[in-house]
Amino acid sequence: MILIQQFRAYWLVASFGFILFVAGSGLLFWNEGRAVHKTLALDEALNDGVSLMAEIPIESTYEGRLVHIVGSLVTEEPLTEPDYGIQVNSVKLKRRVQMYQWIEETMEHRYGESIASVETEDRTYYYTMDWRDHLIDSRNFYIRTGHHNPRAFPLESRVQVAERVQIGYYELGVAVKDRISSFVELTSDSRPEDPAVKLHSGLYYHCNDVWNPEIGDIRIQFAFAGLEGETYTVVGRLSQGVLVPYQTSLGSHVLLVFKGEHSLTDAFKQEHKSQRMTTWTIRFFGWLLLFFAATATASIVHVALAHNCYLSRIAPDPAHPVSANLILSFSLALLITSLAWAFHRPWVGAGLLLAAASPFLCCARGVVQYQRLN
């Protein structure tokens, strides 16, 4: 009866806490399942991988195998922007276009509440001009008079990708070229032939005055990724001379691309490290959702657990709610994590389950000792 009354008093907060609990639990379980499958896939791929010399002709015996190669990038033809005199031998050439546009900013002013609890709002609109990568629709402005932006970009941003890229005798597939994405700004001293285009600080301006641009003026910046001659390490499946993603028995795809020279073992260590960083980041956000869920439902959980002599010790203490919510959310996070690992690595799952149950076991032990003394 008390629990029902407590829920009626805090039903909105409790419902929000339940939604957070479901979201946090789902996020943690999905993340751990993803981490387990990725770890098993990387371990399987490492056992199947073989290191080859990029300068030695491809042997048919390695067809369909996971191979590891290290070498310099080679492109057949340069990527060009002829209107700006740009020519570079690289895997990618990016053209970033920005346009000078009107920008609307608002500032809200809130005044005191009336007796009927109705709040009065007032907004002030400011209009500034600046460079933006995307089109700002001035038709949605509050004050449209005198603040008109063009309806479209006169020149679009784009990324050119070299059609054929090789490391020695091995051609890089589309997925490999997609992984080469560390762009470096391209600067050039060559002036474009069009006198209407001005070059300043590595940027190409389509305007009358670089220092006083007008609405609709554009500026262009170029960048490249995967310069010819740079050393890259690639681990992927060999398919008719092309390196593509490797599919493991679990259905996961493995494709490792790193700049610089790395051994087969080092490449997998780098990938494991990257996966751990991703996993722990998602774990933190999942635990955070559980902590807020425990905080939102603390009063109801306290009433529900207070009737059990063993569980009452871990019930959220109204005097110290944060510490109790921390313990409860950590235990729930560890419990969900242990369930994901139990099927694939039982010892890991058992250890996490024991850690999740430790606060409950400690409280039960304290209750038993208290009953013996009394």
Coordinates of C-alpha atoms in Angstrom, one line a residue:
M1 CA 0.0 0.0 0.0
I2 CA 2.8 2.4 0.9
L3 CA 4.6 1.5 -2.3
I4 CA 1.5 2.3 -4.4
Q5 CA 1.1 5.7 -2.6
Q6 CA 4.7 6.5 -3.2
F7 CA 4.4 5.6 -6.9
R8 CA 1.3 7.8 -7.2
A9 CA 3.1 10.7 -5.7
Y10 CA 6.2 10.4 -8.0
W11 CA 4.7 8.6 -11.0
L12 CA 6.1 11.0 -13.6
V13 CA 9.7 11.0 -12.3
A14 CA 9.5 7.2 -11.8
S15 CA 8.2 6.6 -15.3
F16 CA 11.1 8.7 -16.7
G17 CA 13.5 6.7 -14.5
F18 CA 12.1 3.5 -15.9
I19 CA 12.6 4.7 -19.5
L20 CA 16.2 5.6 -18.6
F21 CA 16.7 2.2 -17.1
V22 CA 15.4 0.4 -20.3
A23 CA 17.6 2.7 -22.5
G24 CA 20.7 2.2 -20.3
S25 CA 20.2 -1.5 -20.1
G26 CA 19.7 -1.9 -23.8
L27 CA 22.7 0.3 -24.6
L28 CA 25.0 -1.7 -22.3
F29 CA 23.8 -5.1 -23.5
W30 CA 24.2 -4.1 -27.2
N31 CA 27.6 -2.6 -26.5
E32 CA 28.9 -5.7 -24.7
G33 CA 27.5 -8.0 -27.4
R34 CA 29.3 -5.8 -30.0
A35 CA 32.5 -5.9 -28.0
V36 CA 32.4 -9.7 -27.6
H37 CA 31.8 -10.3 -31.3
K38 CA 34.5 -7.8 -32.3
T39 CA 37.0 -9.3 -29.9
L40 CA 36.3 -12.9 -31.1
A41 CA 36.4 -11.7 -34.7
L42 CA 39.8 -10.0 -34.3
D43 CA 41.2 -13.1 -32.5
E44 CA 40.0 -15.3 -35.3
A45 CA 41.4 -13.0 -38.0
L46 CA 44.8 -12.8 -36.3
N47 CA 45.1 -16.6 -36.3
D48 CA 44.2 -16.7 -40.0
G49 CA 46.4 -13.7 -41.1
V50 CA 49.6 -14.0 -43.1
S51 CA 52.2 -11.3 -43.8
L52 CA 53.3 -10.8 -47.4
M53 CA 55.8 -8.6 -49.2
A54 CA 54.0 -6.0 -51.3
E55 CA 56.9 -6.0 -53.9
I56 CA 56.6 -9.8 -54.6
P57 CA 54.1 -10.8 -57.3
I58 CA 50.8 -12.2 -55.9
E59 CA 50.6 -16.0 -55.6
S60 CA 47.2 -17.7 -56.3
T61 CA 47.6 -19.8 -53.1
Y62 CA 46.7 -16.7 -51.0
E63 CA 43.4 -16.0 -52.8
G64 CA 40.7 -15.5 -50.3
R65 CA 43.2 -15.4 -47.4
L66 CA 43.6 -12.6 -44.8
V67 CA 46.8 -10.9 -45.8
H68 CA 49.0 -8.2 -44.2
I69 CA 51.0 -5.9 -46.4
V70 CA 53.1 -2.8 -45.8
G71 CA 54.2 -0.4 -48.5
S72 CA 54.0 3.0 -50.3
L73 CA 50.8 4.2 -51.9
V74 CA 50.9 4.5 -55.7
T75 CA 48.2 6.2 -57.8
E76 CA 47.9 6.0 -61.6
E77 CA 46.7 9.5 -62.3
P78 CA 46.6 12.7 -60.3
L79 CA 43.4 14.2 -58.9
T80 CA 42.9 17.7 -60.3
E81 CA 40.9 20.9 -60.0
P82 CA 41.8 22.5 -63.3
D83 CA 40.0 25.8 -62.6
Y84 CA 42.3 26.4 -59.6
G85 CA 45.5 24.9 -60.9
I86 CA 45.3 22.0 -58.3
Q87 CA 47.0 18.7 -59.2
V88 CA 48.0 16.1 -56.6
N89 CA 48.8 12.4 -56.6
S90 CA 46.8 11.2 -53.6
V91 CA 43.9 8.8 -52.8
K92 CA 41.5 11.6 -52.1
L93 CA 41.1 15.3 -52.9
K94 CA 38.5 17.3 -51.0
R95 CA 37.0 20.5 -52.0
R96 CA 35.3 22.4 -49.2
V97 CA 33.1 25.3 -50.3
Q98 CA 31.8 28.0 -47.9
M99 CA 29.4 30.8 -48.7
Y100 CA 29.0 34.2 -47.0
Q101 CA 25.5 34.3 -45.6
W102 CA 23.1 35.9 -43.2
I103 CA 22.8 34.2 -39.8
E104 CA 19.9 34.6 -37.4
E105 CA 20.5 34.4 -33.7
T106 CA 17.9 34.8 -30.9
M107 CA 18.0 35.8 -27.3
E108 CA 15.1 35.0 -25.0
H109 CA 13.9 37.3 -22.2
R110 CA 11.6 35.8 -19.6
Y111 CA 9.6 37.9 -17.2
G112 CA 8.0 37.1 -13.9
E113 CA 5.2 34.6 -13.5
S114 CA 1.7 35.8 -13.0
I115 CA -0.8 34.4 -10.4
A116 CA -2.0 31.9 -13.0
S117 CA 1.6 30.6 -13.4
V118 CA 1.7 31.9 -17.0
E119 CA 5.2 33.0 -18.0
T120 CA 5.7 35.8 -20.5
E121 CA 8.5 35.5 -23.1
D122 CA 10.1 38.0 -25.4
R123 CA 12.7 37.4 -28.0
T124 CA 15.4 39.6 -29.6
Y125 CA 16.6 38.7 -33.0
Y126 CA 20.2 39.5 -34.2
Y127 CA 21.5 39.1 -37.7
T128 CA 25.2 38.6 -38.5
M129 CA 27.2 37.6 -41.6
D130 CA 29.7 34.8 -41.6
W131 CA 31.0 31.9 -43.7
R132 CA 29.1 28.7 -43.6
D133 CA 29.4 25.2 -45.2
H134 CA 25.7 24.6 -45.4
L135 CA 22.9 26.7 -46.9
I136 CA 20.9 28.8 -44.5
D137 CA 17.3 29.3 -45.6
S138 CA 16.6 33.0 -45.0
R139 CA 12.9 32.4 -45.8
N140 CA 12.6 31.1 -42.2
F141 CA 14.0 34.3 -40.7
Y142 CA 11.7 36.3 -38.4
I143 CA 12.8 39.5 -40.2
R144 CA 13.3 38.7 -43.8
T145 CA 13.6 42.2 -45.2
G146 CA 17.2 43.0 -46.0
H147 CA 18.3 39.5 -44.9
H148 CA 18.2 37.4 -48.1
N149 CA 20.5 34.5 -48.7
P150 CA 21.0 32.7 -52.1
R151 CA 18.8 29.7 -52.7
A152 CA 21.7 27.4 -53.6
F153 CA 25.5 27.2 -53.6
P154 CA 27.0 28.2 -57.0
L155 CA 29.7 25.5 -56.4
E156 CA 29.3 22.3 -54.3
S157 CA 31.7 20.6 -51.9
R158 CA 32.9 17.3 -53.1
V159 CA 35.6 14.6 -52.5
Q160 CA 37.4 13.0 -55.4
V161 CA 38.7 9.5 -55.0
A162 CA 41.4 8.0 -57.1
E163 CA 40.1 5.2 -59.3
R164 CA 43.1 2.9 -58.9
V165 CA 45.5 2.9 -55.9
Q166 CA 48.1 0.2 -55.2
I167 CA 50.6 -0.9 -52.6
G168 CA 53.1 -2.9 -54.6
Y169 CA 51.2 -5.5 -56.6
Y170 CA 48.1 -5.2 -54.4
E171 CA 45.2 -2.9 -55.4
L172 CA 43.2 -1.2 -52.6
G173 CA 39.5 -1.8 -52.6
V174 CA 36.8 0.8 -52.1
A175 CA 36.5 0.0 -48.4
V176 CA 40.2 0.4 -47.9
K177 CA 40.2 3.8 -49.7
D178 CA 37.3 4.9 -47.5
R179 CA 39.5 4.3 -44.4
I180 CA 42.1 6.7 -45.7
S181 CA 40.5 9.9 -44.4
S182 CA 43.2 11.9 -42.6
F183 CA 43.0 15.1 -44.6
V184 CA 45.9 17.6 -44.9
E185 CA 45.2 21.2 -46.0
L186 CA 46.6 21.8 -49.5
T187 CA 48.3 25.1 -50.0
S188 CA 49.5 26.3 -53.4
D189 CA 51.3 29.5 -54.6
S190 CA 50.0 29.1 -58.2
R191 CA 47.4 31.8 -59.0
P192 CA 44.3 30.6 -60.9
E193 CA 43.9 31.9 -64.4
D194 CA 40.5 33.4 -63.7
P195 CA 41.1 37.0 -62.5
A196 CA 37.8 36.9 -60.5
V197 CA 39.3 34.2 -58.2
K198 CA 41.6 35.5 -55.5
L199 CA 44.1 33.5 -53.5
H200 CA 44.7 34.4 -49.8
S201 CA 46.1 32.2 -47.0
G202 CA 45.5 29.0 -49.0
L203 CA 41.9 29.8 -49.7
Y204 CA 40.4 30.7 -53.1
Y205 CA 37.9 33.5 -52.9
H206 CA 35.1 34.2 -55.5
C207 CA 34.6 37.8 -54.5
N208 CA 35.5 41.4 -55.3
D209 CA 37.2 42.1 -52.0
V210 CA 38.7 39.5 -49.7
W211 CA 38.6 41.8 -46.7
N212 CA 35.0 42.9 -47.3
P213 CA 33.0 39.9 -48.6
E214 CA 29.4 40.3 -49.7
I215 CA 26.4 37.9 -49.3
G216 CA 26.7 35.1 -51.8
D217 CA 30.5 35.2 -52.1
I218 CA 32.2 31.9 -51.8
R219 CA 35.6 30.6 -50.7
I220 CA 37.2 27.2 -51.4
Q221 CA 39.7 25.2 -49.4
F222 CA 41.4 22.1 -50.7
A223 CA 42.8 19.1 -48.7
F224 CA 44.2 15.7 -49.6
A225 CA 44.4 12.3 -47.9
G226 CA 46.8 9.5 -48.7
L227 CA 49.6 11.2 -50.6
E228 CA 51.5 9.0 -53.0
G229 CA 54.6 7.7 -51.5
E230 CA 53.2 7.6 -47.9
T231 CA 53.6 4.2 -46.1
Y232 CA 50.4 2.4 -45.1
T233 CA 49.7 -0.9 -43.4
V234 CA 46.6 -2.8 -44.7
V235 CA 45.1 -6.1 -43.3
G236 CA 42.3 -7.5 -45.5
R237 CA 41.1 -10.3 -47.6
L238 CA 42.8 -10.8 -51.0
S239 CA 40.2 -11.1 -53.8
Q240 CA 41.6 -11.3 -57.3
G241 CA 44.4 -9.0 -56.4
V242 CA 42.2 -6.5 -54.5
L243 CA 42.2 -6.0 -50.8
V244 CA 38.7 -6.1 -49.4
P245 CA 37.1 -6.6 -45.9
Y246 CA 37.6 -10.1 -44.4
Q247 CA 34.4 -11.9 -43.1
T248 CA 34.9 -14.1 -40.1
S249 CA 32.9 -17.2 -39.2
L250 CA 30.8 -15.0 -36.9
G251 CA 29.8 -12.8 -39.8
S252 CA 31.9 -9.8 -38.6
H253 CA 34.0 -7.9 -41.1
V254 CA 37.7 -7.1 -40.4
L255 CA 39.7 -4.5 -42.3
L256 CA 42.6 -2.7 -40.7
V257 CA 44.2 0.3 -42.3
F258 CA 46.9 2.3 -40.5
K259 CA 49.3 5.0 -41.6
G260 CA 52.9 4.0 -41.2
E261 CA 54.6 0.6 -40.8
H262 CA 53.1 -1.9 -38.4
S263 CA 53.6 -5.6 -38.0
L264 CA 50.6 -7.9 -38.2
T265 CA 50.5 -8.2 -34.4
D266 CA 50.9 -4.5 -33.8
A267 CA 48.1 -3.8 -36.2
F268 CA 45.7 -6.0 -34.3
K269 CA 46.9 -4.5 -31.0
Q270 CA 46.0 -1.0 -32.4
E271 CA 42.6 -2.2 -33.4
H272 CA 42.0 -3.8 -30.0
K273 CA 42.9 -0.5 -28.3
S274 CA 40.6 1.5 -30.5
Q275 CA 37.7 -1.0 -29.8
R276 CA 38.4 -0.8 -26.1
M277 CA 38.2 3.0 -26.2
T278 CA 34.9 2.8 -28.0
T279 CA 33.5 0.2 -25.7
W280 CA 34.4 2.0 -22.5
T281 CA 33.0 5.3 -23.8
I282 CA 29.6 3.6 -24.5
R283 CA 29.9 1.8 -21.1
F284 CA 30.2 5.2 -19.4
F285 CA 27.1 6.6 -21.1
G286 CA 25.2 3.4 -20.4
W287 CA 26.1 3.5 -16.7
L288 CA 25.2 7.2 -16.6
L289 CA 21.7 6.4 -17.8
L290 CA 21.4 3.8 -15.1
F291 CA 22.6 6.2 -12.5
F292 CA 20.0 8.8 -13.5
A293 CA 17.4 6.0 -13.5
A294 CA 18.3 5.0 -10.0
T295 CA 18.2 8.7 -8.9
A296 CA 14.8 9.2 -10.4
T297 CA 13.3 6.0 -8.8
A298 CA 15.3 6.3 -5.5
S299 CA 12.2 7.0 -3.3
I300 CA 10.2 4.2 -4.7
V301 CA 13.2 1.7 -4.6
H302 CA 13.8 2.7 -1.0
V303 CA 10.2 1.8 0.0
A304 CA 10.3 -1.4 -2.0
L305 CA 13.6 -2.7 -0.5
A306 CA 12.9 -1.4 3.1
H307 CA 10.6 -4.4 3.7
N308 CA 13.3 -7.0 3.2
C309 CA 15.9 -7.3 6.0
Y310 CA 18.6 -8.3 3.5
L311 CA 17.9 -5.7 0.9
S312 CA 17.1 -2.9 3.2
R313 CA 20.8 -2.3 3.8
I314 CA 21.3 -1.3 0.1
A315 CA 18.1 0.7 -0.1
P316 CA 18.9 4.4 -1.1
D317 CA 19.5 6.3 2.0
P318 CA 17.6 9.6 2.0
A319 CA 20.6 11.1 3.9
H320 CA 23.2 9.9 1.4
P321 CA 21.3 9.2 -1.9
V322 CA 24.2 9.7 -4.2
S323 CA 26.4 6.9 -2.8
A324 CA 23.5 4.5 -2.7
N325 CA 22.6 5.3 -6.3
L326 CA 26.2 4.9 -7.4
I327 CA 26.4 1.4 -5.8
L328 CA 23.1 0.3 -7.3
S329 CA 23.9 1.6 -10.8
F330 CA 27.3 0.1 -10.8
S331 CA 25.9 -3.3 -9.8
L332 CA 23.2 -3.2 -12.5
A333 CA 25.8 -2.2 -15.1
L334 CA 28.1 -5.1 -14.1
L335 CA 25.2 -7.5 -14.0
I336 CA 24.2 -6.6 -17.6
T337 CA 27.8 -6.8 -18.7
S338 CA 28.3 -10.2 -17.2
L339 CA 25.3 -11.6 -19.0
A340 CA 26.8 -10.5 -22.4
W341 CA 30.2 -12.2 -21.7
A342 CA 28.9 -15.3 -19.9
F343 CA 28.1 -17.2 -23.2
H344 CA 31.5 -16.5 -24.8
R345 CA 33.9 -16.2 -22.0
P346 CA 32.4 -17.8 -18.9
W347 CA 35.2 -16.9 -16.5
V348 CA 35.0 -13.2 -17.4
G349 CA 31.2 -13.4 -17.0
A350 CA 31.5 -15.1 -13.7
G351 CA 33.9 -12.5 -12.4
L352 CA 31.7 -9.6 -13.4
L353 CA 28.7 -11.3 -11.9
L354 CA 30.5 -11.8 -8.6
A355 CA 31.5 -8.1 -8.7
A356 CA 27.9 -7.1 -9.4
A357 CA 26.6 -9.2 -6.5
S358 CA 29.3 -8.1 -4.0
P359 CA 27.2 -5.2 -2.5
F360 CA 24.3 -7.5 -1.9
L361 CA 26.5 -10.3 -0.4
C362 CA 28.1 -7.7 1.9
C363 CA 24.8 -6.4 3.1
A364 CA 23.5 -10.0 3.6
R365 CA 26.6 -10.8 5.6
G366 CA 26.1 -7.6 7.8
V367 CA 22.4 -8.6 8.4
V368 CA 23.4 -12.2 9.5
Q369 CA 26.1 -10.8 11.9
Y370 CA 23.6 -8.3 13.3
Q371 CA 21.0 -11.1 13.9
R372 CA 23.7 -13.3 15.7
L373 CA 24.6 -10.4 18.0
N374 CA 21.0 -9.9 18.9

